[in-house]
Amino acid sequence: MPLNIKDLKITSADFEPLEMLRDEHAGDKGNVLPRLTVSGVPAGTKELAVICHDPDAPLPQGFTHWTVYAIDPSATDLSDAQEKYRVGPNGVGDMQYYGPQPPAGHGKHHYYFWVYALDTAVEGTPTREEFLAKYAGNIIEQNRIVGLYENK
């Protein structure tokens, strides 16, 4: 099944696409999850998943900042997703949001907040890589919002 971006959207009241995230969202300066909103969930969605990933991190697979599963498809406000839904491991193995913290002088990094509409429930708490390997064929629709952050 080809993946598409049709009506599914993820937005934030805290940043516009390709704009800077505030320091309060950084891992070492507050670690506050940005407010996220989902809309346009397609029919047939059993659950949503959200993953925040930094492909610019100087690691072979980039760095995963947050994975969350079992999000009710009727949910729109994900401000309490950390407490309300099943959180999986971030890049250091902790089960929580870990905000941006790129190496000083490494330039602007891109933080992709991906939302996935799935036709099945995700089992357990897979890593980002495990999720994509196992559930790629179950993604009905996906979309993302990208924020930027830089440690000077």
JSON list of N, CA and C in Angstrom, two decimals, residues 61-111:
[
{"chain": "A", "resi": 61, "resn": "GLN", "atom": "N", "xyz": [22.05, 6.42, 12.91]},
{"chain": "A", "resi": 61, "resn": "GLN", "atom": "CA", "xyz": [20.60, 6.44, 12.69]},
{"chain": "A", "resi": 61, "resn": "GLN", "atom": "C", "xyz": [19.96, 7.75, 13.16]},
{"chain": "A", "resi": 62, "resn": "GLY", "atom": "N", "xyz": [20.76, 8.79, 13.41]},
{"chain": "A", "resi": 62, "resn": "GLY", "atom": "CA", "xyz": [20.22, 10.01, 13.99]},
{"chain": "A", "resi": 62, "resn": "GLY", "atom": "C", "xyz": [19.89, 9.74, 15.46]},
{"chain": "A", "resi": 63, "resn": "PHE", "atom": "N", "xyz": [18.98, 10.54, 16.03]},
{"chain": "A", "resi": 63, "resn": "PHE", "atom": "CA", "xyz": [18.63, 10.37, 17.44]},
{"chain": "A", "resi": 63, "resn": "PHE", "atom": "C", "xyz": [17.12, 10.50, 17.60]},
{"chain": "A", "resi": 64, "resn": "THR", "atom": "N", "xyz": [16.52, 9.52, 18.28]},
{"chain": "A", "resi": 64, "resn": "THR", "atom": "CA", "xyz": [15.09, 9.54, 18.55]},
{"chain": "A", "resi": 64, "resn": "THR", "atom": "C", "xyz": [14.84, 10.20, 19.90]},
{"chain": "A", "resi": 65, "resn": "HIS", "atom": "N", "xyz": [14.01, 11.22, 19.90]},
{"chain": "A", "resi": 65, "resn": "HIS", "atom": "CA", "xyz": [13.73, 11.99, 21.11]},
{"chain": "A", "resi": 65, "resn": "HIS", "atom": "C", "xyz": [12.46, 11.55, 21.82]},
{"chain": "A", "resi": 66, "resn": "TRP", "atom": "N", "xyz": [11.56, 10.86, 21.10]},
{"chain": "A", "resi": 66, "resn": "TRP", "atom": "CA", "xyz": [10.30, 10.48, 21.74]},
{"chain": "A", "resi": 66, "resn": "TRP", "atom": "C", "xyz": [9.59, 9.48, 20.85]},
{"chain": "A", "resi": 67, "resn": "THR", "atom": "N", "xyz": [9.02, 8.44, 21.46]},
{"chain": "A", "resi": 67, "resn": "THR", "atom": "CA", "xyz": [8.13, 7.52, 20.77]},
{"chain": "A", "resi": 67, "resn": "THR", "atom": "C", "xyz": [6.91, 7.33, 21.67]},
{"chain": "A", "resi": 68, "resn": "VAL", "atom": "N", "xyz": [5.73, 7.41, 21.08]},
{"chain": "A", "resi": 68, "resn": "VAL", "atom": "CA", "xyz": [4.50, 7.21, 21.87]},
{"chain": "A", "resi": 68, "resn": "VAL", "atom": "C", "xyz": [3.49, 6.46, 21.00]},
{"chain": "A", "resi": 69, "resn": "TYR", "atom": "N", "xyz": [2.88, 5.44, 21.62]},
{"chain": "A", "resi": 69, "resn": "TYR", "atom": "CA", "xyz": [1.98, 4.53, 20.92]},
{"chain": "A", "resi": 69, "resn": "TYR", "atom": "C", "xyz": [0.63, 4.46, 21.61]},
{"chain": "A", "resi": 70, "resn": "ALA", "atom": "N", "xyz": [-0.31, 3.78, 20.97]},
{"chain": "A", "resi": 70, "resn": "ALA", "atom": "CA", "xyz": [-1.66, 3.55, 21.51]},
{"chain": "A", "resi": 70, "resn": "ALA", "atom": "C", "xyz": [-2.43, 4.84, 21.70]},
{"chain": "A", "resi": 71, "resn": "ILE", "atom": "N", "xyz": [-2.19, 5.83, 20.84]},
{"chain": "A", "resi": 71, "resn": "ILE", "atom": "CA", "xyz": [-2.94, 7.08, 20.91]},
{"chain": "A", "resi": 71, "resn": "ILE", "atom": "C", "xyz": [-4.30, 6.86, 20.27]},
{"chain": "A", "resi": 72, "resn": "ASP", "atom": "N", "xyz": [-5.33, 7.21, 21.00]},
{"chain": "A", "resi": 72, "resn": "ASP", "atom": "CA", "xyz": [-6.71, 7.08, 20.52]},
{"chain": "A", "resi": 72, "resn": "ASP", "atom": "C", "xyz": [-6.87, 7.89, 19.24]},
{"chain": "A", "resi": 73, "resn": "PRO", "atom": "N", "xyz": [-7.42, 7.31, 18.18]},
{"chain": "A", "resi": 73, "resn": "PRO", "atom": "CA", "xyz": [-7.57, 8.05, 16.92]},
{"chain": "A", "resi": 73, "resn": "PRO", "atom": "C", "xyz": [-8.50, 9.25, 17.01]},
{"chain": "A", "resi": 74, "resn": "SER", "atom": "N", "xyz": [-9.31, 9.32, 18.07]},
{"chain": "A", "resi": 74, "resn": "SER", "atom": "CA", "xyz": [-10.18, 10.49, 18.24]},
{"chain": "A", "resi": 74, "resn": "SER", "atom": "C", "xyz": [-9.47, 11.62, 18.99]},
{"chain": "A", "resi": 75, "resn": "ALA", "atom": "N", "xyz": [-8.26, 11.37, 19.47]},
{"chain": "A", "resi": 75, "resn": "ALA", "atom": "CA", "xyz": [-7.50, 12.40, 20.20]},
{"chain": "A", "resi": 75, "resn": "ALA", "atom": "C", "xyz": [-7.09, 13.51, 19.25]},
{"chain": "A", "resi": 76, "resn": "THR", "atom": "N", "xyz": [-7.15, 14.73, 19.72]},
{"chain": "A", "resi": 76, "resn": "THR", "atom": "CA", "xyz": [-6.68, 15.87, 18.94]},
{"chain": "A", "resi": 76, "resn": "THR", "atom": "C", "xyz": [-5.54, 16.59, 19.65]},
{"chain": "A", "resi": 77, "resn": "ASP", "atom": "N", "xyz": [-5.67, 16.81, 20.95]},
{"chain": "A", "resi": 77, "resn": "ASP", "atom": "CA", "xyz": [-4.65, 17.50, 21.73]},
{"chain": "A", "resi": 77, "resn": "ASP", "atom": "C", "xyz": [-3.73, 16.46, 22.36]},
{"chain": "A", "resi": 78, "resn": "LEU", "atom": "N", "xyz": [-2.45, 16.51, 22.00]},
{"chain": "A", "resi": 78, "resn": "LEU", "atom": "CA", "xyz": [-1.49, 15.54, 22.52]},
{"chain": "A", "resi": 78, "resn": "LEU", "atom": "C", "xyz": [-0.62, 16.12, 23.64]},
{"chain": "A", "resi": 79, "resn": "SER", "atom": "N", "xyz": [-1.06, 17.21, 24.24]},
{"chain": "A", "resi": 79, "resn": "SER", "atom": "CA", "xyz": [-0.29, 17.85, 25.31]},
{"chain": "A", "resi": 79, "resn": "SER", "atom": "C", "xyz": [0.00, 16.91, 26.47]},
{"chain": "A", "resi": 80, "resn": "ASP", "atom": "N", "xyz": [-0.93, 15.99, 26.74]},
{"chain": "A", "resi": 80, "resn": "ASP", "atom": "CA", "xyz": [-0.76, 15.05, 27.85]},
{"chain": "A", "resi": 80, "resn": "ASP", "atom": "C", "xyz": [-0.39, 13.65, 27.38]},
{"chain": "A", "resi": 81, "resn": "ALA", "atom": "N", "xyz": [0.09, 13.53, 26.16]},
{"chain": "A", "resi": 81, "resn": "ALA", "atom": "CA", "xyz": [0.40, 12.21, 25.59]},
{"chain": "A", "resi": 81, "resn": "ALA", "atom": "C", "xyz": [1.46, 11.47, 26.40]},
{"chain": "A", "resi": 82, "resn": "GLN", "atom": "N", "xyz": [2.39, 12.19, 27.00]},
{"chain": "A", "resi": 82, "resn": "GLN", "atom": "CA", "xyz": [3.45, 11.58, 27.79]},
{"chain": "A", "resi": 82, "resn": "GLN", "atom": "C", "xyz": [2.85, 10.78, 28.97]},
{"chain": "A", "resi": 83, "resn": "GLU", "atom": "N", "xyz": [1.77, 11.29, 29.54]},
{"chain": "A", "resi": 83, "resn": "GLU", "atom": "CA", "xyz": [1.15, 10.65, 30.70]},
{"chain": "A", "resi": 83, "resn": "GLU", "atom": "C", "xyz": [0.01, 9.71, 30.31]},
{"chain": "A", "resi": 84, "resn": "LYS", "atom": "N", "xyz": [-0.65, 10.00, 29.21]},
{"chain": "A", "resi": 84, "resn": "LYS", "atom": "CA", "xyz": [-1.90, 9.32, 28.87]},
{"chain": "A", "resi": 84, "resn": "LYS", "atom": "C", "xyz": [-1.73, 8.07, 28.00]},
{"chain": "A", "resi": 85, "resn": "TYR", "atom": "N", "xyz": [-0.67, 8.04, 27.20]},
{"chain": "A", "resi": 85, "resn": "TYR", "atom": "CA", "xyz": [-0.49, 6.94, 26.25]},
{"chain": "A", "resi": 85, "resn": "TYR", "atom": "C", "xyz": [0.79, 6.17, 26.54]},
{"chain": "A", "resi": 86, "resn": "ARG", "atom": "N", "xyz": [1.05, 5.12, 25.76]},
{"chain": "A", "resi": 86, "resn": "ARG", "atom": "CA", "xyz": [2.18, 4.22, 25.99]},
{"chain": "A", "resi": 86, "resn": "ARG", "atom": "C", "xyz": [3.44, 4.79, 25.36]},
{"chain": "A", "resi": 87, "resn": "VAL", "atom": "N", "xyz": [4.36, 5.23, 26.19]},
{"chain": "A", "resi": 87, "resn": "VAL", "atom": "CA", "xyz": [5.60, 5.84, 25.72]},
{"chain": "A", "resi": 87, "resn": "VAL", "atom": "C", "xyz": [6.67, 4.77, 25.56]},
{"chain": "A", "resi": 88, "resn": "GLY", "atom": "N", "xyz": [7.33, 4.82, 24.41]},
{"chain": "A", "resi": 88, "resn": "GLY", "atom": "CA", "xyz": [8.42, 3.88, 24.13]},
{"chain": "A", "resi": 88, "resn": "GLY", "atom": "C", "xyz": [9.76, 4.54, 24.38]},
{"chain": "A", "resi": 89, "resn": "PRO", "atom": "N", "xyz": [10.84, 3.85, 24.04]},
{"chain": "A", "resi": 89, "resn": "PRO", "atom": "CA", "xyz": [12.18, 4.36, 24.35]},
{"chain": "A", "resi": 89, "resn": "PRO", "atom": "C", "xyz": [12.64, 5.48, 23.42]},
{"chain": "A", "resi": 90, "resn": "ASN", "atom": "N", "xyz": [13.36, 6.42, 24.01]},
{"chain": "A", "resi": 90, "resn": "ASN", "atom": "CA", "xyz": [14.04, 7.43, 23.21]},
{"chain": "A", "resi": 90, "resn": "ASN", "atom": "C", "xyz": [15.43, 6.89, 22.87]},
{"chain": "A", "resi": 91, "resn": "GLY", "atom": "N", "xyz": [16.29, 7.72, 22.34]},
{"chain": "A", "resi": 91, "resn": "GLY", "atom": "CA", "xyz": [17.60, 7.28, 21.87]},
{"chain": "A", "resi": 91, "resn": "GLY", "atom": "C", "xyz": [18.55, 6.80, 22.95]},
{"chain": "A", "resi": 92, "resn": "VAL", "atom": "N", "xyz": [18.28, 7.15, 24.21]},
{"chain": "A", "resi": 92, "resn": "VAL", "atom": "CA", "xyz": [19.12, 6.66, 25.30]},
{"chain": "A", "resi": 92, "resn": "VAL", "atom": "C", "xyz": [18.42, 5.57, 26.10]},
{"chain": "A", "resi": 93, "resn": "GLY", "atom": "N", "xyz": [17.24, 5.12, 25.60]},
{"chain": "A", "resi": 93, "resn": "GLY", "atom": "CA", "xyz": [16.53, 4.02, 26.23]},
{"chain": "A", "resi": 93, "resn": "GLY", "atom": "C", "xyz": [15.55, 4.41, 27.32]},
{"chain": "A", "resi": 94, "resn": "ASP", "atom": "N", "xyz": [15.44, 5.71, 27.62]},
{"chain": "A", "resi": 94, "resn": "ASP", "atom": "CA", "xyz": [14.47, 6.17, 28.62]},
{"chain": "A", "resi": 94, "resn": "ASP", "atom": "C", "xyz": [13.08, 6.25, 28.01]},
{"chain": "A", "resi": 95, "resn": "MET", "atom": "N", "xyz": [12.07, 5.99, 28.81]},
{"chain": "A", "resi": 95, "resn": "MET", "atom": "CA", "xyz": [10.69, 6.03, 28.34]},
{"chain": "A", "resi": 95, "resn": "MET", "atom": "C", "xyz": [10.10, 7.42, 28.62]},
{"chain": "A", "resi": 96, "resn": "GLN", "atom": "N", "xyz": [10.60, 8.41, 27.90]},
{"chain": "A", "resi": 96, "resn": "GLN", "atom": "CA", "xyz": [10.11, 9.77, 28.09]},
{"chain": "A", "resi": 96, "resn": "GLN", "atom": "C", "xyz": [10.57, 10.65, 26.92]},
{"chain": "A", "resi": 97, "resn": "TYR", "atom": "N", "xyz": [9.96, 11.82, 26.85]},
{"chain": "A", "resi": 97, "resn": "TYR", "atom": "CA", "xyz": [10.40, 12.84, 25.90]},
{"chain": "A", "resi": 97, "resn": "TYR", "atom": "C", "xyz": [11.77, 13.33, 26.33]},
{"chain": "A", "resi": 98, "resn": "TYR", "atom": "N", "xyz": [12.68, 13.45, 25.38]},
{"chain": "A", "resi": 98, "resn": "TYR", "atom": "CA", "xyz": [14.00, 14.00, 25.63]},
{"chain": "A", "resi": 98, "resn": "TYR", "atom": "C", "xyz": [14.21, 15.08, 24.58]},
{"chain": "A", "resi": 99, "resn": "GLY", "atom": "N", "xyz": [14.12, 16.33, 25.00]},
{"chain": "A", "resi": 99, "resn": "GLY", "atom": "CA", "xyz": [14.13, 17.45, 24.07]},
{"chain": "A", "resi": 99, "resn": "GLY", "atom": "C", "xyz": [15.45, 17.63, 23.34]},
{"chain": "A", "resi": 100, "resn": "PRO", "atom": "N", "xyz": [15.44, 18.54, 22.36]},
{"chain": "A", "resi": 100, "resn": "PRO", "atom": "CA", "xyz": [16.63, 18.80, 21.56]},
{"chain": "A", "resi": 100, "resn": "PRO", "atom": "C", "xyz": [17.84, 19.16, 22.43]},
{"chain": "A", "resi": 101, "resn": "GLN", "atom": "N", "xyz": [18.99, 18.63, 22.05]},
{"chain": "A", "resi": 101, "resn": "GLN", "atom": "CA", "xyz": [20.24, 18.97, 22.71]},
{"chain": "A", "resi": 101, "resn": "GLN", "atom": "C", "xyz": [21.40, 18.65, 21.76]},
{"chain": "A", "resi": 102, "resn": "PRO", "atom": "N", "xyz": [21.43, 19.33, 20.61]},
{"chain": "A", "resi": 102, "resn": "PRO", "atom": "CA", "xyz": [22.50, 19.04, 19.66]},
{"chain": "A", "resi": 102, "resn": "PRO", "atom": "C", "xyz": [23.84, 19.51, 20.20]},
{"chain": "A", "resi": 103, "resn": "PRO", "atom": "N", "xyz": [24.92, 18.93, 19.73]},
{"chain": "A", "resi": 103, "resn": "PRO", "atom": "CA", "xyz": [26.24, 19.37, 20.17]},
{"chain": "A", "resi": 103, "resn": "PRO", "atom": "C", "xyz": [26.43, 20.87, 19.85]},
{"chain": "A", "resi": 104, "resn": "ALA", "atom": "N", "xyz": [27.04, 21.58, 20.78]},
{"chain": "A", "resi": 104, "resn": "ALA", "atom": "CA", "xyz": [27.33, 23.01, 20.57]},
{"chain": "A", "resi": 104, "resn": "ALA", "atom": "C", "xyz": [28.16, 23.17, 19.31]},
{"chain": "A", "resi": 105, "resn": "GLY", "atom": "N", "xyz": [27.79, 24.15, 18.49]},
{"chain": "A", "resi": 105, "resn": "GLY", "atom": "CA", "xyz": [28.53, 24.44, 17.27]},
{"chain": "A", "resi": 105, "resn": "GLY", "atom": "C", "xyz": [28.22, 23.50, 16.12]},
{"chain": "A", "resi": 106, "resn": "HIS", "atom": "N", "xyz": [27.27, 22.57, 16.29]},
{"chain": "A", "resi": 106, "resn": "HIS", "atom": "CA", "xyz": [26.94, 21.60, 15.25]},
{"chain": "A", "resi": 106, "resn": "HIS", "atom": "C", "xyz": [25.92, 22.14, 14.25]},
{"chain": "A", "resi": 107, "resn": "GLY", "atom": "N", "xyz": [25.47, 23.37, 14.47]},
{"chain": "A", "resi": 107, "resn": "GLY", "atom": "CA", "xyz": [24.49, 23.97, 13.57]},
{"chain": "A", "resi": 107, "resn": "GLY", "atom": "C", "xyz": [23.07, 23.63, 13.93]},
{"chain": "A", "resi": 108, "resn": "LYS", "atom": "N", "xyz": [22.15, 24.07, 13.09]},
{"chain": "A", "resi": 108, "resn": "LYS", "atom": "CA", "xyz": [20.72, 23.82, 13.32]},
{"chain": "A", "resi": 108, "resn": "LYS", "atom": "C", "xyz": [20.40, 22.36, 13.02]},
{"chain": "A", "resi": 109, "resn": "HIS", "atom": "N", "xyz": [19.66, 21.76, 13.93]},
{"chain": "A", "resi": 109, "resn": "HIS", "atom": "CA", "xyz": [19.16, 20.40, 13.72]},
{"chain": "A", "resi": 109, "resn": "HIS", "atom": "C", "xyz": [17.66, 20.46, 13.44]},
{"chain": "A", "resi": 110, "resn": "HIS", "atom": "N", "xyz": [17.17, 19.49, 12.70]},
{"chain": "A", "resi": 110, "resn": "HIS", "atom": "CA", "xyz": [15.76, 19.38, 12.34]},
{"chain": "A", "resi": 110, "resn": "HIS", "atom": "C", "xyz": [15.11, 18.33, 13.24]},
{"chain": "A", "resi": 111, "resn": "TYR", "atom": "N", "xyz": [14.00, 18.71, 13.88]},
{"chain": "A", "resi": 111, "resn": "TYR", "atom": "CA", "xyz": [13.27, 17.81, 14.78]},
{"chain": "A", "resi": 111, "resn": "TYR", "atom": "C", "xyz": [11.93, 17.48, 14.13]}
]
